[in-house]
Amino acid sequence: MVQSHLLQNLCGYIDGQWVGAAASKTFEVCNPATGDLLAVLPNLGAPDTRAAVVAADRAWRDFPSLETREGWLMAIHDALLREKQELARIITLEQGKPLKESLVEVDYSAGFFKFFASQIHNLAPSPLGEKIRGASWTVHHRPAGAVGLITPWNFPLAMLAKKFPAALAAGCGIVTKPADLTPLTTIALWHILDGLKLPPGVANLVIGDAAPIGDVLCTHPAVRLISFTGSTEVGRTLIKTTAPHIKRLSLELGGNAPYIVMDDADLTAAADALMANKFRCAGQTCVCANRILVHAAVADRFASEMARRVSALRVGNGMDASTEIGPLINRAAVEKVARHVEDAMACGAKRVAQASVDASLTGTFYPPTLLDHLAEGSAMQQEETFGPIVAIRRFETEAEAVALANSTIYGLAAYLFTADVSRIERMSRQLSFGHVAVNTGTGPTPEAPFGGMKQSGYGREGGIEGLLEYCEPQTVVVA
Ligand code: ADP
């Protein structure tokens, strides 16, 4: 069982109190690297979620000034950095990623608190300079109200850090539901919040089965907005369930990112960037490259660059300093990756390289694998694999690359490697993705809006846009 000063209360948090510790219905959290049991947690249900919503709804109506909220954001930022090592340890224990990635995740998360603190002045009332129809007009940015924040398991801290500080900056009352595979990091964050003595009801945490908790968030009249990061399928459920209640939704759904390498690209740079992009979190991120599209003229050279790198990857327990690739989140994830690889090979793909997994590893590991000659019709082309697989699909022309890249229901992130400036301008305009990274594999940053086009969702996180998601503009006209 995990021991930590940030996990003294293994339960939910509602209206300023830890709740549910004595609940009879429980669920378990295990370490994917070892299968070891980390914690047994109470399974909170609909009544607790309703109580959390009522508390959040009361709290936002009585919210303090912008300056006070800015102070909270910076206090949380500082506390995250103070507790960086311990938070990173908890992330790695429950999620599996290498500790060095978890440390980066804490820094990245803290950055969102700092960024939204720096933007909060934009929420001050803005009077229109001139009289219109003899009256003075002022635009206020009111809080959206009580909001539900639902997060996935791949970045237990960062996915919440894109939402929570924006909601807090806007003055919303918050109910958070983390993924039941990785709730410990969120509980640890709530220990930090509890120590900072935010007013009761401002930040509530419910843990347990997704369906009853999600149902209350979707149907309770006090919840004005739900921000969700997760699968497109659950996103659709949220759209359907909230439709009769006309709630605002901010949805960051599936990815299936293309990674295009043109014939004029710097292949070494493209291969290095692909390693960092693709294998972060063992390939379980919605921004990581899923479809590797390489110009036929350079595909052999690119494949051999990648083969060297992939076969050298060190797979292991994320707590070991030498580990570069941790386990997948669970058995189902391993089975999905294995199914995608088998399907690709049945369609004609060839396995070019594979890293080794030590037989002593008992967790849910899958060896990083490089495939080449991926064919049309492979499952990997249409679905996110969410695993450590690089599968190269060859193309002949720029137009074909763009058509292949866009031939998906998703539109979250795309990557392009080319030395031609006019091509950068032309292709980035044609790519239907919310994030287009050129000659870099970098993902989102707190300062810029990030979100999907098409069925990757709507709404943005980060940037001033990510703050305004949680606000209701209200125009007050005084005659
Ligand atoms: P993933 O495929 O990444 O596991 P999911 O969409 O299944 O993504 O889960 C993302 C988050 O959504 C998790 O917190 C999960 O518990 C939650 N979730 C799953 N089903 C529902 C639902 N019906 N209503 C609300 N939240 C849900």
mmCIF file of N, CA and C in Angstrom, residues 406-458:
data_model
loop_
_atom_site.group_PDB
_atom_site.id
_atom_site.type_symbol
_atom_site.label_atom_id
_atom_site.label_comp_id
_atom_site.label_asym_id
_atom_site.label_seq_id
_atom_site.Cartn_x
_atom_site.Cartn_y
_atom_site.Cartn_z
ATOM 1 N N ASN A 406 -5.477 13.947 -43.167
ATOM 2 C CA ASN A 406 -6.842 14.396 -42.845
ATOM 3 C C ASN A 406 -7.874 13.274 -42.899
ATOM 4 N N SER A 407 -7.457 12.079 -43.327
ATOM 5 C CA SER A 407 -8.468 11.016 -43.504
ATOM 6 C C SER A 407 -8.743 10.316 -42.181
ATOM 7 N N THR A 408 -9.259 11.083 -41.243
ATOM 8 C CA THR A 408 -9.601 10.559 -39.915
ATOM 9 C C THR A 408 -10.737 11.418 -39.378
ATOM 10 N N ILE A 409 -11.503 10.851 -38.444
ATOM 11 C CA ILE A 409 -12.563 11.664 -37.818
ATOM 12 C C ILE A 409 -11.968 12.651 -36.828
ATOM 13 N N TYR A 410 -10.679 12.458 -36.491
ATOM 14 C CA TYR A 410 -10.068 13.276 -35.432
ATOM 15 C C TYR A 410 -9.344 14.495 -35.987
ATOM 16 N N GLY A 411 -9.052 15.450 -35.100
ATOM 17 C CA GLY A 411 -8.333 16.643 -35.545
ATOM 18 C C GLY A 411 -7.661 17.357 -34.388
ATOM 19 N N LEU A 412 -6.860 16.618 -33.615
ATOM 20 C CA LEU A 412 -6.261 17.235 -32.428
ATOM 21 C C LEU A 412 -4.856 17.784 -32.740
ATOM 22 N N ALA A 413 -3.894 16.890 -32.972
ATOM 23 C CA ALA A 413 -2.520 17.345 -33.216
ATOM 24 C C ALA A 413 -1.978 16.715 -34.487
ATOM 25 N N ALA A 414 -1.121 17.483 -35.182
ATOM 26 C CA ALA A 414 -0.433 16.968 -36.367
ATOM 27 C C ALA A 414 0.995 17.497 -36.349
ATOM 28 N N TYR A 415 1.901 16.753 -36.947
ATOM 29 C CA TYR A 415 3.322 17.115 -36.961
ATOM 30 C C TYR A 415 3.810 17.044 -38.401
ATOM 31 N N LEU A 416 4.700 17.986 -38.735
ATOM 32 C CA LEU A 416 5.197 18.071 -40.102
ATOM 33 C C LEU A 416 6.682 18.371 -40.069
ATOM 34 N N PHE A 417 7.445 17.600 -40.823
ATOM 35 C CA PHE A 417 8.885 17.864 -40.955
ATOM 36 C C PHE A 417 9.207 18.153 -42.406
ATOM 37 N N THR A 418 9.714 19.369 -42.632
ATOM 38 C CA THR A 418 10.088 19.793 -43.988
ATOM 39 C C THR A 418 11.013 21.002 -43.863
ATOM 40 N N ALA A 419 11.869 21.185 -44.876
ATOM 41 C CA ALA A 419 12.765 22.347 -44.843
ATOM 42 C C ALA A 419 12.203 23.505 -45.669
ATOM 43 N N ASP A 420 11.069 23.308 -46.299
ATOM 44 C CA ASP A 420 10.552 24.273 -47.274
ATOM 45 C C ASP A 420 9.538 25.212 -46.601
ATOM 46 N N VAL A 421 9.873 26.494 -46.556
ATOM 47 C CA VAL A 421 9.037 27.458 -45.833
ATOM 48 C C VAL A 421 7.657 27.613 -46.475
ATOM 49 N N SER A 422 7.616 27.647 -47.811
ATOM 50 C CA SER A 422 6.300 27.827 -48.445
ATOM 51 C C SER A 422 5.430 26.593 -48.212
ATOM 52 N N ARG A 423 6.061 25.448 -48.124
ATOM 53 C CA ARG A 423 5.321 24.213 -47.858
ATOM 54 C C ARG A 423 4.749 24.228 -46.427
ATOM 55 N N ILE A 424 5.491 24.803 -45.507
ATOM 56 C CA ILE A 424 5.006 24.894 -44.116
ATOM 57 C C ILE A 424 3.700 25.677 -44.096
ATOM 58 N N GLU A 425 3.717 26.817 -44.760
ATOM 59 C CA GLU A 425 2.530 27.677 -44.794
ATOM 60 C C GLU A 425 1.362 26.949 -45.477
ATOM 61 N N ARG A 426 1.658 26.341 -46.619
ATOM 62 C CA ARG A 426 0.614 25.679 -47.417
ATOM 63 C C ARG A 426 0.022 24.478 -46.666
ATOM 64 N N MET A 427 0.900 23.635 -46.151
ATOM 65 C CA MET A 427 0.400 22.392 -45.543
ATOM 66 C C MET A 427 -0.282 22.653 -44.206
ATOM 67 N N SER A 428 0.249 23.593 -43.392
ATOM 68 C CA SER A 428 -0.381 23.787 -42.084
ATOM 69 C C SER A 428 -1.794 24.330 -42.253
ATOM 70 N N ARG A 429 -2.002 25.147 -43.312
ATOM 71 C CA ARG A 429 -3.353 25.636 -43.580
ATOM 72 C C ARG A 429 -4.288 24.486 -43.970
ATOM 73 N N GLN A 430 -3.744 23.478 -44.657
ATOM 74 C CA GLN A 430 -4.599 22.379 -45.151
ATOM 75 C C GLN A 430 -4.862 21.300 -44.099
ATOM 76 N N LEU A 431 -4.067 21.297 -43.038
ATOM 77 C CA LEU A 431 -4.222 20.233 -42.033
ATOM 78 C C LEU A 431 -5.315 20.619 -41.040
ATOM 79 N N SER A 432 -6.341 19.778 -40.915
ATOM 80 C CA SER A 432 -7.473 20.096 -40.031
ATOM 81 C C SER A 432 -7.204 19.588 -38.616
ATOM 82 N N PHE A 433 -6.291 20.256 -37.943
ATOM 83 C CA PHE A 433 -5.912 19.865 -36.586
ATOM 84 C C PHE A 433 -5.736 21.136 -35.749
ATOM 85 N N GLY A 434 -6.115 21.065 -34.481
ATOM 86 C CA GLY A 434 -6.039 22.243 -33.612
ATOM 87 C C GLY A 434 -4.608 22.626 -33.267
ATOM 88 N N HIS A 435 -3.685 21.661 -33.341
ATOM 89 C CA HIS A 435 -2.282 21.906 -33.001
ATOM 90 C C HIS A 435 -1.441 21.344 -34.137
ATOM 91 N N VAL A 436 -0.707 22.215 -34.812
ATOM 92 C CA VAL A 436 0.180 21.751 -35.886
ATOM 93 C C VAL A 436 1.607 22.141 -35.505
ATOM 94 N N ALA A 437 2.454 21.140 -35.315
ATOM 95 C CA ALA A 437 3.837 21.397 -34.907
ATOM 96 C C ALA A 437 4.751 21.087 -36.089
ATOM 97 N N VAL A 438 5.605 22.051 -36.432
ATOM 98 C CA VAL A 438 6.451 21.907 -37.618
ATOM 99 C C VAL A 438 7.917 21.832 -37.196
ATOM 100 N N ASN A 439 8.575 20.785 -37.635
ATOM 101 C CA ASN A 439 9.992 20.526 -37.314
ATOM 102 C C ASN A 439 10.229 20.427 -35.809
ATOM 103 N N THR A 440 9.213 20.036 -35.105
ATOM 104 C CA THR A 440 9.292 19.773 -33.664
ATOM 105 C C THR A 440 8.158 18.813 -33.310
ATOM 106 N N GLY A 441 8.380 18.020 -32.274
ATOM 107 C CA GLY A 441 7.318 17.114 -31.827
ATOM 108 C C GLY A 441 6.616 17.655 -30.604
ATOM 109 N N THR A 442 6.779 18.943 -30.367
ATOM 110 C CA THR A 442 6.280 19.480 -29.102
ATOM 111 C C THR A 442 4.756 19.521 -29.049
ATOM 112 N N GLY A 443 4.242 19.363 -27.843
ATOM 113 C CA GLY A 443 2.800 19.402 -27.612
ATOM 114 C C GLY A 443 2.383 20.756 -27.074
ATOM 115 N N PRO A 444 1.238 20.807 -26.385
ATOM 116 C CA PRO A 444 0.695 22.087 -25.921
ATOM 117 C C PRO A 444 1.508 22.761 -24.824
ATOM 118 N N THR A 445 1.225 24.049 -24.611
ATOM 119 C CA THR A 445 1.871 24.838 -23.564
ATOM 120 C C THR A 445 0.787 25.692 -22.897
ATOM 121 N N PRO A 446 0.959 26.073 -21.625
ATOM 122 C CA PRO A 446 -0.095 26.844 -20.948
ATOM 123 C C PRO A 446 -0.474 28.128 -21.678
ATOM 124 N N GLU A 447 0.467 28.742 -22.382
ATOM 125 C CA GLU A 447 0.243 30.079 -22.952
ATOM 126 C C GLU A 447 -0.601 30.065 -24.221
ATOM 127 N N ALA A 448 -0.794 28.898 -24.835
ATOM 128 C CA ALA A 448 -1.484 28.859 -26.133
ATOM 129 C C ALA A 448 -2.734 27.985 -26.039
ATOM 130 N N PRO A 449 -3.794 28.340 -26.804
ATOM 131 C CA PRO A 449 -4.988 27.495 -26.776
ATOM 132 C C PRO A 449 -4.709 26.151 -27.423
ATOM 133 N N PHE A 450 -5.258 25.121 -26.841
ATOM 134 C CA PHE A 450 -5.088 23.768 -27.377
ATOM 135 C C PHE A 450 -6.438 23.066 -27.361
ATOM 136 N N GLY A 451 -6.769 22.407 -28.466
ATOM 137 C CA GLY A 451 -8.020 21.661 -28.512
ATOM 138 C C GLY A 451 -8.220 21.092 -29.891
ATOM 139 N N GLY A 452 -9.334 20.408 -30.062
ATOM 140 C CA GLY A 452 -9.523 19.635 -31.282
ATOM 141 C C GLY A 452 -10.444 20.266 -32.300
ATOM 142 N N MET A 453 -10.255 19.849 -33.542
ATOM 143 C CA MET A 453 -11.235 20.085 -34.587
ATOM 144 C C MET A 453 -11.962 18.748 -34.801
ATOM 145 N N LYS A 454 -13.013 18.763 -35.604
ATOM 146 C CA LYS A 454 -13.781 17.556 -35.958
ATOM 147 C C LYS A 454 -14.168 16.771 -34.690
ATOM 148 N N GLN A 455 -14.028 15.438 -34.705
ATOM 149 C CA GLN A 455 -14.520 14.666 -33.551
ATOM 150 C C GLN A 455 -13.503 14.577 -32.412
ATOM 151 N N SER A 456 -12.451 15.394 -32.470
ATOM 152 C CA SER A 456 -11.569 15.510 -31.306
ATOM 153 C C SER A 456 -12.155 16.462 -30.273
ATOM 154 N N GLY A 457 -13.300 17.043 -30.559
ATOM 155 C CA GLY A 457 -13.990 17.817 -29.528
ATOM 156 C C GLY A 457 -14.075 19.286 -29.830
ATOM 157 N N TYR A 458 -14.539 20.041 -28.815
ATOM 158 C CA TYR A 458 -14.613 21.493 -28.957
ATOM 159 C C TYR A 458 -14.278 22.147 -27.638
#
